[in-house]
Amino acid sequence: MKTENQSIVSEFLLLGLPIEPDQRDLFYTLFLAMYLTTVLGNLLIILLIQLDSHLHTPMYFFLSNLSFSDLCFSSVTMPELLQNMQSQVPSIPYAACLTQMYFFLFFGDLESFLLVAMAYDRYVAICFPLHYTTIMSPKLCFSLGALSWVLTTFHALLHTLLMARLCFCADNVIPHFFCDMSALLKLSCSDTRVNELVIFFAGGLILVIPFLLIITSYARILSSILKVPSSGGIRKAFSTCGSHLSVVSLFYGTVIVLYLCPSADNSAVKETVMSMMYTVVTPMLNPFIYSLRNRDMKGALGRVFRKKIFFG
């Protein structure tokens, strides 16, 4: 095989979603509405947390970071998907494809770490309420946030540099709606064993360990609440953990199945649909699950609007 420092392929063709032509406009409208909901919902959370001093707490510090991550994570793929749905030739340049892959990994990993920090915050708040302010100090919150950003930067950069060393020869058609790492590896005419090993081991650290930490945190929360011998305690347990765990499971479940447990039986269509769950659905649901339905956020929304009305 002829080895070169640069790829022969200068651009890729994104096949997008398996949608019938007569249904394209319907799905375009649906995805546009979902994307706008994601953007507006997460922007609202960020603005409320910035404007209302009552929300300047560790929990909402992590929520604002999660909202920013969700907004960017969705923006990495959705605008390109919407544009390609209206394009006759849905192509993306080689450099833009690697850039998209980098930011996709970056914000996906960042969400993973932030979910861990949020789970730990809730664990401390519920299991150690008297020591909450001491444990969750501003210094610890900043350190957890900074560590999340640093680790995700290096992890995303590692995969991007490993991908950049590969050659892409004749086949440039990606059966996906974005530059998915596993789809790109299948197109490469180079040896991809190093990339696959790094995906498995680094992915295990970035995905599996955070997932187990989240599950452990919520298990401890449930155990602590269920010690209260009342139906109210049980309702509180499910209210606190149920909706959070459903979104966490949706995000981690699909990602782990796709990247750490790939199956030869998985068709391109199945993988695309599963990818939609964590790239589109989860960022849209998070504002409703974590913030917009709780009393603190509703109270902040009311206070901000009253200030706007009375003080112009």
Short mmCIF file of C-alpha atoms in Angstrom, two decimals:
data_model
loop_
_atom_site.label_atom_id
_atom_site.label_comp_id
_atom_site.label_asym_id
_atom_site.label_seq_id
_atom_site.Cartn_x
_atom_site.Cartn_y
_atom_site.Cartn_z
CA MET A 1 0.00 0.00 0.00
CA LYS A 2 1.30 3.42 -0.85
CA THR A 3 1.87 5.53 2.27
CA GLU A 4 1.61 9.29 2.21
CA ASN A 5 1.80 12.04 4.78
CA GLN A 6 -1.38 13.63 3.48
CA SER A 7 -4.72 12.15 2.65
CA ILE A 8 -5.65 11.74 -0.99
CA VAL A 9 -9.26 12.56 -0.14
CA SER A 10 -9.85 16.33 0.07
CA GLU A 11 -13.48 16.14 1.16
CA PHE A 12 -16.08 13.72 2.45
CA LEU A 13 -19.69 13.17 1.48
CA LEU A 14 -22.14 12.87 4.36
CA LEU A 15 -25.05 10.59 3.53
CA GLY A 16 -27.04 12.03 6.42
CA LEU A 17 -30.21 10.44 7.72
CA PRO A 18 -32.13 7.69 5.88
CA ILE A 19 -35.13 9.90 5.09
CA GLU A 20 -37.43 9.54 2.09
CA PRO A 21 -37.38 12.60 -0.25
CA ASP A 22 -41.07 13.34 0.29
CA GLN A 23 -40.52 13.42 4.08
CA ARG A 24 -37.38 15.59 4.02
CA ASP A 25 -39.19 18.90 4.64
CA LEU A 26 -41.11 17.43 7.56
CA PHE A 27 -37.96 16.13 9.25
CA TYR A 28 -36.11 19.37 8.46
CA THR A 29 -38.79 21.32 10.33
CA LEU A 30 -38.70 18.81 13.21
CA PHE A 31 -34.91 18.93 13.59
CA LEU A 32 -34.87 22.71 13.28
CA ALA A 33 -37.47 22.97 16.07
CA MET A 34 -35.45 20.56 18.24
CA TYR A 35 -32.26 22.52 17.66
CA LEU A 36 -33.89 25.87 18.44
CA THR A 37 -35.41 24.36 21.60
CA THR A 38 -31.95 23.15 22.64
CA VAL A 39 -30.33 26.53 22.00
CA LEU A 40 -33.04 28.64 23.64
CA GLY A 41 -33.49 26.31 26.62
CA ASN A 42 -29.78 26.18 27.43
CA LEU A 43 -29.27 29.91 26.81
CA LEU A 44 -32.14 30.67 29.18
CA ILE A 45 -30.52 28.57 31.91
CA ILE A 46 -27.14 30.27 31.46
CA LEU A 47 -28.71 33.76 31.55
CA LEU A 48 -30.84 33.04 34.61
CA ILE A 49 -27.87 31.66 36.54
CA GLN A 50 -25.79 34.72 35.64
CA LEU A 51 -28.52 37.26 36.43
CA ASP A 52 -29.94 35.80 39.67
CA SER A 53 -27.65 35.81 42.71
CA HIS A 54 -29.78 33.13 44.39
CA LEU A 55 -28.45 30.67 41.81
CA HIS A 56 -24.77 31.36 42.47
CA THR A 57 -24.31 27.96 44.12
CA PRO A 58 -22.18 24.91 43.24
CA MET A 59 -25.15 23.05 41.74
CA TYR A 60 -25.97 25.86 39.33
CA PHE A 61 -22.33 26.53 38.57
CA PHE A 62 -22.13 23.03 37.13
CA LEU A 63 -25.54 23.41 35.48
CA SER A 64 -24.41 26.53 33.63
CA ASN A 65 -21.35 24.68 32.39
CA LEU A 66 -23.53 21.72 31.34
CA SER A 67 -25.91 24.03 29.48
CA PHE A 68 -23.03 25.64 27.64
CA SER A 69 -21.64 22.20 26.79
CA ASP A 70 -25.05 20.97 25.56
CA LEU A 71 -25.53 24.08 23.43
CA CYS A 72 -22.12 23.66 21.79
CA PHE A 73 -22.41 19.87 21.52
CA SER A 74 -25.63 20.18 19.55
CA SER A 75 -24.24 23.07 17.48
CA VAL A 76 -21.31 20.94 16.33
CA THR A 77 -23.58 18.64 14.30
CA MET A 78 -27.07 20.13 13.90
CA PRO A 79 -26.32 23.16 11.67
CA GLU A 80 -24.33 20.91 9.32
CA LEU A 81 -27.17 18.37 9.29
CA LEU A 82 -29.79 21.03 8.53
CA GLN A 83 -27.64 22.53 5.79
CA ASN A 84 -26.98 19.16 4.18
CA MET A 85 -30.68 18.29 4.22
CA GLN A 86 -31.20 21.25 1.88
CA SER A 87 -28.11 20.55 -0.23
CA GLN A 88 -27.84 18.43 -3.35
CA VAL A 89 -24.21 17.54 -2.60
CA PRO A 90 -23.76 17.27 1.19
CA SER A 91 -19.97 17.49 1.31
CA ILE A 92 -17.57 18.60 4.03
CA PRO A 93 -13.85 19.44 3.51
CA TYR A 94 -11.25 17.17 5.09
CA ALA A 95 -10.00 19.83 7.53
CA ALA A 96 -13.54 20.80 8.52
CA CYS A 97 -14.35 17.14 9.11
CA LEU A 98 -11.46 16.70 11.54
CA THR A 99 -12.37 19.99 13.22
CA GLN A 100 -15.95 18.81 13.67
CA MET A 101 -14.70 15.51 15.10
CA TYR A 102 -12.47 17.35 17.59
CA PHE A 103 -15.23 19.59 18.93
CA PHE A 104 -17.71 16.71 18.94
CA LEU A 105 -15.35 14.69 21.17
CA PHE A 106 -14.49 17.74 23.26
CA PHE A 107 -18.04 18.72 24.18
CA GLY A 108 -19.21 15.11 24.45
CA ASP A 109 -16.41 14.36 26.93
CA LEU A 110 -17.05 17.63 28.77
CA GLU A 111 -20.68 16.63 29.31
CA SER A 112 -19.52 13.30 30.71
CA PHE A 113 -17.29 14.94 33.33
CA LEU A 114 -19.86 17.60 34.23
CA LEU A 115 -22.50 14.94 34.85
CA VAL A 116 -20.09 13.32 37.31
CA ALA A 117 -19.51 16.64 39.10
CA MET A 118 -23.26 17.24 39.29
CA ALA A 119 -23.90 13.77 40.68
CA TYR A 120 -21.21 14.30 43.32
CA ASP A 121 -22.72 17.69 44.21
CA ARG A 122 -26.16 16.11 44.75
CA TYR A 123 -24.58 13.27 46.74
CA VAL A 124 -22.91 15.70 49.14
CA ALA A 125 -26.02 17.89 49.39
CA ILE A 126 -28.33 15.00 50.31
CA CYS A 127 -26.02 12.70 52.28
CA PHE A 128 -23.95 15.38 54.07
CA PRO A 129 -26.19 18.47 54.21
CA LEU A 130 -24.50 19.99 57.28
CA HIS A 131 -21.07 19.86 55.63
CA TYR A 132 -22.22 20.82 52.12
CA THR A 133 -20.86 24.38 52.04
CA THR A 134 -17.55 23.23 53.51
CA ILE A 135 -17.05 20.33 51.09
CA MET A 136 -18.37 22.05 47.96
CA SER A 137 -16.21 25.13 48.35
CA PRO A 138 -15.71 27.59 45.45
CA LYS A 139 -12.14 26.31 45.13
CA LEU A 140 -13.28 22.69 44.70
CA CYS A 141 -16.00 23.67 42.21
CA PHE A 142 -13.56 25.68 40.13
CA SER A 143 -10.99 22.85 40.29
CA LEU A 144 -13.55 20.26 39.13
CA GLY A 145 -14.67 22.51 36.29
CA ALA A 146 -11.12 23.33 35.18
CA LEU A 147 -10.07 19.67 35.37
CA SER A 148 -13.02 18.72 33.16
CA TRP A 149 -12.02 21.25 30.50
CA VAL A 150 -8.33 20.25 30.57
CA LEU A 151 -8.94 16.49 30.37
CA THR A 152 -11.44 16.82 27.53
CA THR A 153 -9.04 19.05 25.58
CA PHE A 154 -6.26 16.45 25.70
CA HIS A 155 -8.55 13.51 25.00
CA ALA A 156 -10.17 15.14 21.95
CA LEU A 157 -6.78 16.31 20.68
CA LEU A 158 -5.31 12.81 21.03
CA HIS A 159 -8.00 11.22 18.84
CA THR A 160 -7.86 14.05 16.29
CA LEU A 161 -4.08 13.78 15.87
CA LEU A 162 -4.30 10.00 15.56
CA MET A 163 -6.98 10.42 12.88
CA ALA A 164 -4.91 13.02 11.03
CA ARG A 165 -2.07 10.51 10.53
CA LEU A 166 -4.32 8.13 8.58
CA CYS A 167 -4.71 8.06 4.81
CA PHE A 168 -8.07 8.14 3.04
CA CYS A 169 -7.87 6.88 -0.51
CA ALA A 170 -10.81 6.26 -2.81
CA ASP A 171 -13.91 5.89 -0.65
CA ASN A 172 -15.01 9.23 0.84
CA VAL A 173 -18.68 8.54 1.59
CA ILE A 174 -19.56 8.69 5.31
CA PRO A 175 -22.85 6.88 6.08
CA HIS A 176 -23.63 9.34 8.84
CA PHE A 177 -24.85 12.91 9.42
CA PHE A 178 -21.53 14.08 10.91
CA CYS A 179 -17.87 13.09 10.88
CA ASP A 180 -18.16 10.21 13.29
CA MET A 181 -14.85 8.76 14.44
CA SER A 182 -15.79 5.11 13.93
CA ALA A 183 -17.20 5.85 10.46
CA LEU A 184 -13.97 7.59 9.46
CA LEU A 185 -11.87 4.66 10.67
CA LYS A 186 -13.85 2.32 8.41
CA LEU A 187 -13.00 4.52 5.40
CA SER A 188 -9.27 4.70 6.08
CA CYS A 189 -6.85 2.72 3.94
CA SER A 190 -4.21 2.84 6.70
CA ASP A 191 -3.65 0.57 9.67
CA THR A 192 -6.16 1.70 12.32
CA ARG A 193 -5.22 -0.69 15.12
CA VAL A 194 -3.59 2.05 17.23
CA ASN A 195 -6.69 4.24 16.89
CA GLU A 196 -8.96 1.38 17.89
CA LEU A 197 -6.85 0.53 20.95
CA VAL A 198 -6.85 4.16 22.09
CA ILE A 199 -10.62 4.36 21.59
CA PHE A 200 -11.11 1.28 23.73
CA PHE A 201 -8.78 2.16 26.60
CA ALA A 202 -9.16 5.95 26.67
CA GLY A 203 -12.88 5.60 26.02
CA GLY A 204 -13.12 3.29 29.00
CA LEU A 205 -11.54 5.93 31.22
CA ILE A 206 -13.58 8.81 29.82
CA LEU A 207 -16.94 7.04 29.63
CA VAL A 208 -17.17 3.91 31.77
CA ILE A 209 -15.52 5.26 34.92
CA PRO A 210 -17.62 8.48 34.98
CA PHE A 211 -20.75 6.42 34.34
CA LEU A 212 -19.95 4.11 37.26
CA LEU A 213 -19.22 7.11 39.50
CA ILE A 214 -22.58 8.64 38.62
CA ILE A 215 -24.44 5.39 39.27
CA THR A 216 -22.61 4.99 42.60
CA SER A 217 -23.46 8.56 43.65
CA TYR A 218 -27.14 8.14 42.89
CA ALA A 219 -27.20 4.71 44.54
CA ARG A 220 -25.86 6.31 47.73
CA ILE A 221 -28.45 9.08 47.41
CA LEU A 222 -31.26 6.55 47.04
CA SER A 223 -29.96 4.52 49.97
CA SER A 224 -29.79 7.61 52.15
CA ILE A 225 -33.31 8.79 51.29
CA LEU A 226 -34.91 5.37 51.52
CA LYS A 227 -33.71 5.09 55.12
CA VAL A 228 -36.50 7.55 55.94
CA PRO A 229 -39.50 5.28 56.66
CA SER A 230 -42.11 7.29 54.78
CA SER A 231 -43.79 7.33 51.40
CA GLY A 232 -42.64 10.94 51.09
CA GLY A 233 -39.04 9.80 51.30
CA ILE A 234 -39.58 7.27 48.53
CA ARG A 235 -41.28 9.88 46.32
CA LYS A 236 -38.42 12.28 46.98
CA ALA A 237 -35.90 9.61 46.03
CA PHE A 238 -37.52 8.92 42.69
CA SER A 239 -38.10 12.64 42.07
CA THR A 240 -34.45 13.43 42.79
CA CYS A 241 -32.82 10.57 40.91
CA GLY A 242 -35.28 9.06 38.46
CA SER A 243 -35.34 11.71 35.75
CA HIS A 244 -31.62 12.43 36.11
CA LEU A 245 -30.71 8.76 35.75
CA SER A 246 -32.95 8.36 32.70
CA VAL A 247 -31.03 11.05 30.80
CA VAL A 248 -27.67 9.79 32.08
CA SER A 249 -28.55 6.27 30.94
CA LEU A 250 -29.70 7.53 27.55
CA PHE A 251 -26.46 9.44 27.00
CA TYR A 252 -24.00 6.87 28.33
CA GLY A 253 -25.91 3.81 27.14
CA THR A 254 -25.90 4.76 23.48
CA VAL A 255 -22.31 6.07 23.55
CA ILE A 256 -20.93 2.95 25.25
CA VAL A 257 -22.78 0.61 22.89
CA LEU A 258 -21.62 2.53 19.81
CA TYR A 259 -17.96 3.09 20.66
CA LEU A 260 -16.92 0.54 23.26
CA CYS A 261 -19.13 -2.42 22.32
CA PRO A 262 -19.46 -2.15 18.53
CA SER A 263 -21.25 -5.01 16.83
CA ALA A 264 -20.92 -6.26 13.28
CA ASP A 265 -24.71 -6.54 13.26
CA ASN A 266 -25.11 -2.79 13.74
CA SER A 267 -26.20 -1.29 10.44
CA ALA A 268 -25.31 2.27 9.43
CA VAL A 269 -28.97 3.22 9.88
CA LYS A 270 -29.07 1.79 13.41
CA GLU A 271 -25.86 3.57 14.40
CA THR A 272 -27.16 6.85 12.97
CA VAL A 273 -30.40 6.61 14.92
CA MET A 274 -28.53 5.78 18.13
CA SER A 275 -26.24 8.75 17.55
CA MET A 276 -29.26 11.01 17.24
CA MET A 277 -30.27 10.03 20.77
CA TYR A 278 -27.21 11.48 22.45
CA THR A 279 -26.33 14.26 20.00
CA VAL A 280 -29.82 15.75 19.56
CA VAL A 281 -32.31 14.35 22.07
CA THR A 282 -30.18 14.48 25.25
CA PRO A 283 -29.03 18.13 24.87
CA MET A 284 -32.66 19.10 24.24
CA LEU A 285 -33.98 17.21 27.28
CA ASN A 286 -31.32 18.29 29.79
CA PRO A 287 -32.71 21.84 30.32
CA PHE A 288 -36.12 20.39 31.19
CA ILE A 289 -34.80 17.54 33.31
CA TYR A 290 -32.18 19.40 35.32
CA SER A 291 -33.37 22.97 35.55
CA LEU A 292 -36.46 24.43 33.97
CA ARG A 293 -38.85 22.27 35.96
CA ASN A 294 -37.45 22.97 39.43
CA ARG A 295 -38.63 25.66 41.83
CA ASP A 296 -35.32 27.55 42.02
CA MET A 297 -35.23 28.16 38.28
CA LYS A 298 -38.91 29.12 38.16
CA GLY A 299 -38.34 31.52 41.02
CA ALA A 300 -35.32 33.02 39.30
CA LEU A 301 -37.29 33.42 36.08
CA GLY A 302 -40.02 35.30 37.97
CA ARG A 303 -37.52 37.57 39.73
CA VAL A 304 -35.70 38.42 36.52
CA PHE A 305 -38.95 39.28 34.73
CA ARG A 306 -40.14 41.43 37.63
CA LYS A 307 -36.88 43.35 37.62
CA LYS A 308 -37.22 43.85 33.89
CA ILE A 309 -40.78 45.13 34.22
CA PHE A 310 -40.29 47.43 37.21
CA PHE A 311 -36.80 48.72 36.47
CA GLY A 312 -36.99 48.82 32.72
#
